[in-house]
GROMACS .gro file of C-alpha atoms in nm:
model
  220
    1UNK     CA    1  -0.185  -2.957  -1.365
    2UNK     CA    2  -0.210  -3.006  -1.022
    3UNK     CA    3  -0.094  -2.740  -0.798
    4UNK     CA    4   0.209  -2.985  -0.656
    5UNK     CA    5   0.268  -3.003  -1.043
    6UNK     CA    6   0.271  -2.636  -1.073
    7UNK     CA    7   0.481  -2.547  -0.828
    8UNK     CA    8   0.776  -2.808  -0.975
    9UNK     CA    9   0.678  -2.629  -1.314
   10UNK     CA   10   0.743  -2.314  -1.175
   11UNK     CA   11   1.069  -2.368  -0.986
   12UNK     CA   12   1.201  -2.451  -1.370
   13UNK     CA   13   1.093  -2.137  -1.455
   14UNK     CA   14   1.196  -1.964  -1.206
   15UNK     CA   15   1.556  -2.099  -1.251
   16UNK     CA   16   1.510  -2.051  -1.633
   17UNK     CA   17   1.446  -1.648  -1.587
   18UNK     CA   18   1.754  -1.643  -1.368
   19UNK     CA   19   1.984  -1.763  -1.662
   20UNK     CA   20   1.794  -1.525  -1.897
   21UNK     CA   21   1.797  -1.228  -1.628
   22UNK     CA   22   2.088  -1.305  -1.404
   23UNK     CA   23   2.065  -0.940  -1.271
   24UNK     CA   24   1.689  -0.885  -1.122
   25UNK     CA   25   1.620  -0.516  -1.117
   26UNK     CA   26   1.347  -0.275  -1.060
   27UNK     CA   27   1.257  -0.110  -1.412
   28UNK     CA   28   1.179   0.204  -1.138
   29UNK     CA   29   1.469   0.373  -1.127
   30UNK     CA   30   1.467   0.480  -0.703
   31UNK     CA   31   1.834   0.359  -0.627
   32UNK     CA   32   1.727   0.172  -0.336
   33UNK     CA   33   1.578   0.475  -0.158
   34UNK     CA   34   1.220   0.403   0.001
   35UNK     CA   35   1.060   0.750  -0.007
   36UNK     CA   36   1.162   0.748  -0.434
   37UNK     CA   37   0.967   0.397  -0.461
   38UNK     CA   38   0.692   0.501  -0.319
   39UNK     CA   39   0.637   0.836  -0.519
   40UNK     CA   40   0.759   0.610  -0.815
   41UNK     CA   41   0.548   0.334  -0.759
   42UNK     CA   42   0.247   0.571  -0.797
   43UNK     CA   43   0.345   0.732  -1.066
   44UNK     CA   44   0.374   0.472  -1.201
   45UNK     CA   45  -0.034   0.313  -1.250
   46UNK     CA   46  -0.116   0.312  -1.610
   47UNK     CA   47   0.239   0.503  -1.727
   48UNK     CA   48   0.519   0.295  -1.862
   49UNK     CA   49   0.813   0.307  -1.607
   50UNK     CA   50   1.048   0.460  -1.867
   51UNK     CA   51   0.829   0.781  -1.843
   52UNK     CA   52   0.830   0.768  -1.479
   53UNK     CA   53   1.208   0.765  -1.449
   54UNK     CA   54   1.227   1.049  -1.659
   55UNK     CA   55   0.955   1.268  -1.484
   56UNK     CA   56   1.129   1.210  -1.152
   57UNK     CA   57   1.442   1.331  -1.247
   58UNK     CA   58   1.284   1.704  -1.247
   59UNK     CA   59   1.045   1.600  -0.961
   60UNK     CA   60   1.312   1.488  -0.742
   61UNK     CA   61   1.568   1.755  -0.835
   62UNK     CA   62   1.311   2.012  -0.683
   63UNK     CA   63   1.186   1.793  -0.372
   64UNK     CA   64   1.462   1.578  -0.334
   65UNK     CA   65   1.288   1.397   0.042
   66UNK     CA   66   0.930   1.340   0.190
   67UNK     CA   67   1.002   1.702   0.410
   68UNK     CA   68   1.060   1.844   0.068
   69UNK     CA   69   0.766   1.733  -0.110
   70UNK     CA   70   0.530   1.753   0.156
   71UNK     CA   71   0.582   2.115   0.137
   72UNK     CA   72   0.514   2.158  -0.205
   73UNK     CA   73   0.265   2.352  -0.388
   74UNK     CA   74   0.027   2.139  -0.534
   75UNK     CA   75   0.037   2.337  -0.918
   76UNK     CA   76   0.417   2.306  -0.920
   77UNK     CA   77   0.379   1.908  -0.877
   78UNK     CA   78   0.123   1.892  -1.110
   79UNK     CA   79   0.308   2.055  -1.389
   80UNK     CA   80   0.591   1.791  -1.304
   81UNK     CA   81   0.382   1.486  -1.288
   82UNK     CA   82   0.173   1.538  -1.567
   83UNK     CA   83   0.325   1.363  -1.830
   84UNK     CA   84   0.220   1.039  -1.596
   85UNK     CA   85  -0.154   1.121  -1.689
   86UNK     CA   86  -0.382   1.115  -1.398
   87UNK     CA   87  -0.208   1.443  -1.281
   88UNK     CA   88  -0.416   1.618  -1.036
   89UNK     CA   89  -0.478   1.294  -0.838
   90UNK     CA   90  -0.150   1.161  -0.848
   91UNK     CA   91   0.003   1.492  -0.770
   92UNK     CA   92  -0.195   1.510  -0.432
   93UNK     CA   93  -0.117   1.128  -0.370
   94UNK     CA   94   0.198   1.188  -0.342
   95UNK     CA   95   0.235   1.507  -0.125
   96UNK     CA   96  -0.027   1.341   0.100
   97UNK     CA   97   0.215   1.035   0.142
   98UNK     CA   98   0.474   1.250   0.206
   99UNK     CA   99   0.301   1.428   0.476
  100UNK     CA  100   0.210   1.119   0.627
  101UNK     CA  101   0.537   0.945   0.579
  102UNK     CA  102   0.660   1.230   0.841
  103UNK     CA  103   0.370   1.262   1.048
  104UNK     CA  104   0.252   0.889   1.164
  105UNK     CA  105   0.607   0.672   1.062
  106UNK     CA  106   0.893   0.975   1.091
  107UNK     CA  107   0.997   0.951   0.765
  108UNK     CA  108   1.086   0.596   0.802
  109UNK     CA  109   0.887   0.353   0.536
  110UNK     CA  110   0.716   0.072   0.740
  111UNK     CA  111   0.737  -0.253   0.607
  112UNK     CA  112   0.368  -0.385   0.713
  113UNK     CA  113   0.132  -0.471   0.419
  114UNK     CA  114  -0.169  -0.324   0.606
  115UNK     CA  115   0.037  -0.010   0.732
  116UNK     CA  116   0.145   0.049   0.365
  117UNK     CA  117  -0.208   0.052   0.202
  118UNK     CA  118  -0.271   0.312   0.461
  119UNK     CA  119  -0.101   0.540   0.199
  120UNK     CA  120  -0.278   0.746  -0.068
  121UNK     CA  121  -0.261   0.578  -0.378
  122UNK     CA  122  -0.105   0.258  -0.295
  123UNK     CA  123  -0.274  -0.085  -0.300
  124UNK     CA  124  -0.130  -0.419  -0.283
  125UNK     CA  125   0.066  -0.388  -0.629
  126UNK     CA  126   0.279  -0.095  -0.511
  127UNK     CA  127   0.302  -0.223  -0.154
  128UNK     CA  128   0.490  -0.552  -0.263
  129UNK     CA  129   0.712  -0.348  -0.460
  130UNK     CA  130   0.827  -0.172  -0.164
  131UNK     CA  131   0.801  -0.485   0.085
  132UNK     CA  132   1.068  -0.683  -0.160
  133UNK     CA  133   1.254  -0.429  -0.287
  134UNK     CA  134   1.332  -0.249   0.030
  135UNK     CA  135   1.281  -0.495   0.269
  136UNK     CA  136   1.373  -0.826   0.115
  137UNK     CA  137   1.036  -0.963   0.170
  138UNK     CA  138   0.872  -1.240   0.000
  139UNK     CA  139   0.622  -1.036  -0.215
  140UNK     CA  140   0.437  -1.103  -0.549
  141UNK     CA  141   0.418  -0.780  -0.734
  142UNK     CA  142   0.059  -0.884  -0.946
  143UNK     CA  143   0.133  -0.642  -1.238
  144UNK     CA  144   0.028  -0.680  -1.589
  145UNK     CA  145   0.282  -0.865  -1.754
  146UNK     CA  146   0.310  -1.101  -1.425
  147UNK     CA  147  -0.049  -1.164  -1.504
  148UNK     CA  148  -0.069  -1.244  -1.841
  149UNK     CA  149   0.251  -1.452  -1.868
  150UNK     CA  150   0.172  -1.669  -1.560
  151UNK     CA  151  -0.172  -1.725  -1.724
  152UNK     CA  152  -0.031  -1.853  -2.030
  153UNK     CA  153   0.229  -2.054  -1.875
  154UNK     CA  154  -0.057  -2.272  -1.716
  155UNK     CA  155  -0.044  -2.144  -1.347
  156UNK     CA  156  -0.482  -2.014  -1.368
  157UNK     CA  157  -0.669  -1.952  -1.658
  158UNK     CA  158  -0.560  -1.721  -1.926
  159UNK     CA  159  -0.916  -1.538  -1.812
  160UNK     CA  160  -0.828  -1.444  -1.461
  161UNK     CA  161  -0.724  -1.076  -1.444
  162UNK     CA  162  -0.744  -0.980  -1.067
  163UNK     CA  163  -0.468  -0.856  -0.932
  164UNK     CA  164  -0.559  -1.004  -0.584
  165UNK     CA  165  -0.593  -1.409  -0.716
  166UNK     CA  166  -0.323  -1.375  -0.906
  167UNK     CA  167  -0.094  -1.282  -0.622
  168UNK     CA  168  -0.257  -1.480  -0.386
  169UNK     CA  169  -0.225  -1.787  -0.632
  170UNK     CA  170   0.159  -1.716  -0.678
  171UNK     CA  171   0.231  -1.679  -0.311
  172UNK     CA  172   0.158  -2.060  -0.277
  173UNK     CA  173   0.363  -2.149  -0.620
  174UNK     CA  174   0.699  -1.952  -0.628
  175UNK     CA  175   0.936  -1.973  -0.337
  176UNK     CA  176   0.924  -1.688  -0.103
  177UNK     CA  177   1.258  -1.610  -0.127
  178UNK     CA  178   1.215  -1.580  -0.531
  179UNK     CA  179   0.918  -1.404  -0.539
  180UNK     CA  180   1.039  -1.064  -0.565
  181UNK     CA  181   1.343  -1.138  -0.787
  182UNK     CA  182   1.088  -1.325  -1.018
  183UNK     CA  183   0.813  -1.086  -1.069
  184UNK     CA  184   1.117  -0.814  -1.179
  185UNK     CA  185   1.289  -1.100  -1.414
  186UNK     CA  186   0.875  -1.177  -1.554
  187UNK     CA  187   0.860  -0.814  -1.638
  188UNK     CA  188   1.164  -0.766  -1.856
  189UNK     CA  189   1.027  -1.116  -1.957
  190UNK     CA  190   0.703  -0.973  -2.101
  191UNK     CA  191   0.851  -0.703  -2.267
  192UNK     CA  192   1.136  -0.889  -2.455
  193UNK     CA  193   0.925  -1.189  -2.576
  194UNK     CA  194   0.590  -1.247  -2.392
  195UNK     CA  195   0.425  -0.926  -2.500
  196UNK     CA  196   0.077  -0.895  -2.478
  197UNK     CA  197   0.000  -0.850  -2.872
  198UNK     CA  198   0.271  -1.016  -3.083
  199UNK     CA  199   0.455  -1.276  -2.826
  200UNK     CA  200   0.710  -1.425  -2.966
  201UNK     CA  201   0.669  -1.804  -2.946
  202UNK     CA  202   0.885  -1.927  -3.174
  203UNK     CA  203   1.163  -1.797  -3.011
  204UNK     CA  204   1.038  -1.799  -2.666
  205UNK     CA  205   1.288  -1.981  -2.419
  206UNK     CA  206   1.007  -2.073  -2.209
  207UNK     CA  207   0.802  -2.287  -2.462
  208UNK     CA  208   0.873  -2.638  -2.339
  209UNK     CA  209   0.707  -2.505  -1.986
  210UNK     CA  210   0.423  -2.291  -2.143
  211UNK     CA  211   0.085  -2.429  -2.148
  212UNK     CA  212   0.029  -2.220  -2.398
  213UNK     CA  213   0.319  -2.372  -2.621
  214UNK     CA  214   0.191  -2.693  -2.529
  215UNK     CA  215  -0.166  -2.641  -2.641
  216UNK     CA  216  -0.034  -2.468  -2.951
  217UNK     CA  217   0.196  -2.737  -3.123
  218UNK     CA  218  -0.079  -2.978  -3.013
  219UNK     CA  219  -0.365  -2.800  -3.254
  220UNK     CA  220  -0.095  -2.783  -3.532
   0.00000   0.00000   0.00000
């Protein structure tokens, strides 16, 4: 496909998703609140989101805001945390963005991409999250099931796996002002029928606009 092609392909899909998934919502469970996405968010890197939710109701029970958990002991938020795996790192992550949340930005979340990577433990996946989720910012959110799906569907080849070119190729493809909504809608996507062992393809609502599909019915 061209990439005039792919872009028509993908505003179907996009619209597609949004009769699936008329509500778009973070699987993170941070009610809106900046300084919650960002501990989340961390938490978050190779944990399921389910587990995160349910670790951060005791984590932010005890430190509640950024003054609270900047002040904490570092053993007490490791004890928390560790059912995230990755503990002792993520633990001091996320006291260190705290403390720098109130020191350089006072307490207020800023909304630049460069300014957010400045934080421990956050790279470009994390810092889209927060750029369209609390700032309504066009933002591709390059996470596993965003990968793989948009690989099958014909947008790069199913072999590309970096984070980086695959956001960078979906900026120029989905809309901005659909590419937050769509990577949250692609992730409920992946784990209801595009999963990454058993996908379900003869049922998948997606199939006539899958290059997948397509190459699949063709070799039958």
């Amino acid at each position: 496909m061209t990439e005039k092609q792919k872009r028509e392909r993908m505003r179907e899909i996009v619209a597609a998703l949004k009769d699936i998934y008329p509500e778009a919502t973070c699987a993170l469970e941070a009610g809106g609140d900046p300084f919650k996405l960002l501990v989340m968010g961390r938490l978050s890197a190779q944990c399921t989101d389910a587990r995160v939710n349910i670790v951060c109701r005791e984590l932010f029970f005890h430190y509640p805001d950024a003054k609270a958990l900047a002040n904490a002991e570092l053993a007490d938020v490791e004890r928390i945390v560790r059912p995230c795996g990755l503990y002792h790192t993520k633990a001091q992550n996320i006291i260190d963005a705290s403390r720098l949340l109130l020191t350089a930005y006072g307490g207020e979340l800023p909304s630049d991409m460069d300014e957010l990577l400045k934080f421990p433990g956050v790279g470009r996946k994390i810092a889209n999250l927060l750029r369209g989720d609390i700032f309504g910012l066009p933002a591709i959110v390059a996470d596993t099931h965003c990968i793989r799906i948009c690989g099958r569907l014909g947008m790069y080849p199913t072999t590309l796996k970096d984070p980086t070119k695959v956001e960078r190729t979906l900026v120029k493809l989905v809309e901005p002002a659909e590419q937050s909504d769509f990577c949250h809608r692609i992730v409920q996507f992946g784990r209801d029928v595009c999963t990454a062992r058993a996908p379900r393809c003869e049922a998948c609502p997606l199939a006539s606009l899958c290059e997948m599909a397509r190459k699949s019915r063709k070799s039958n």
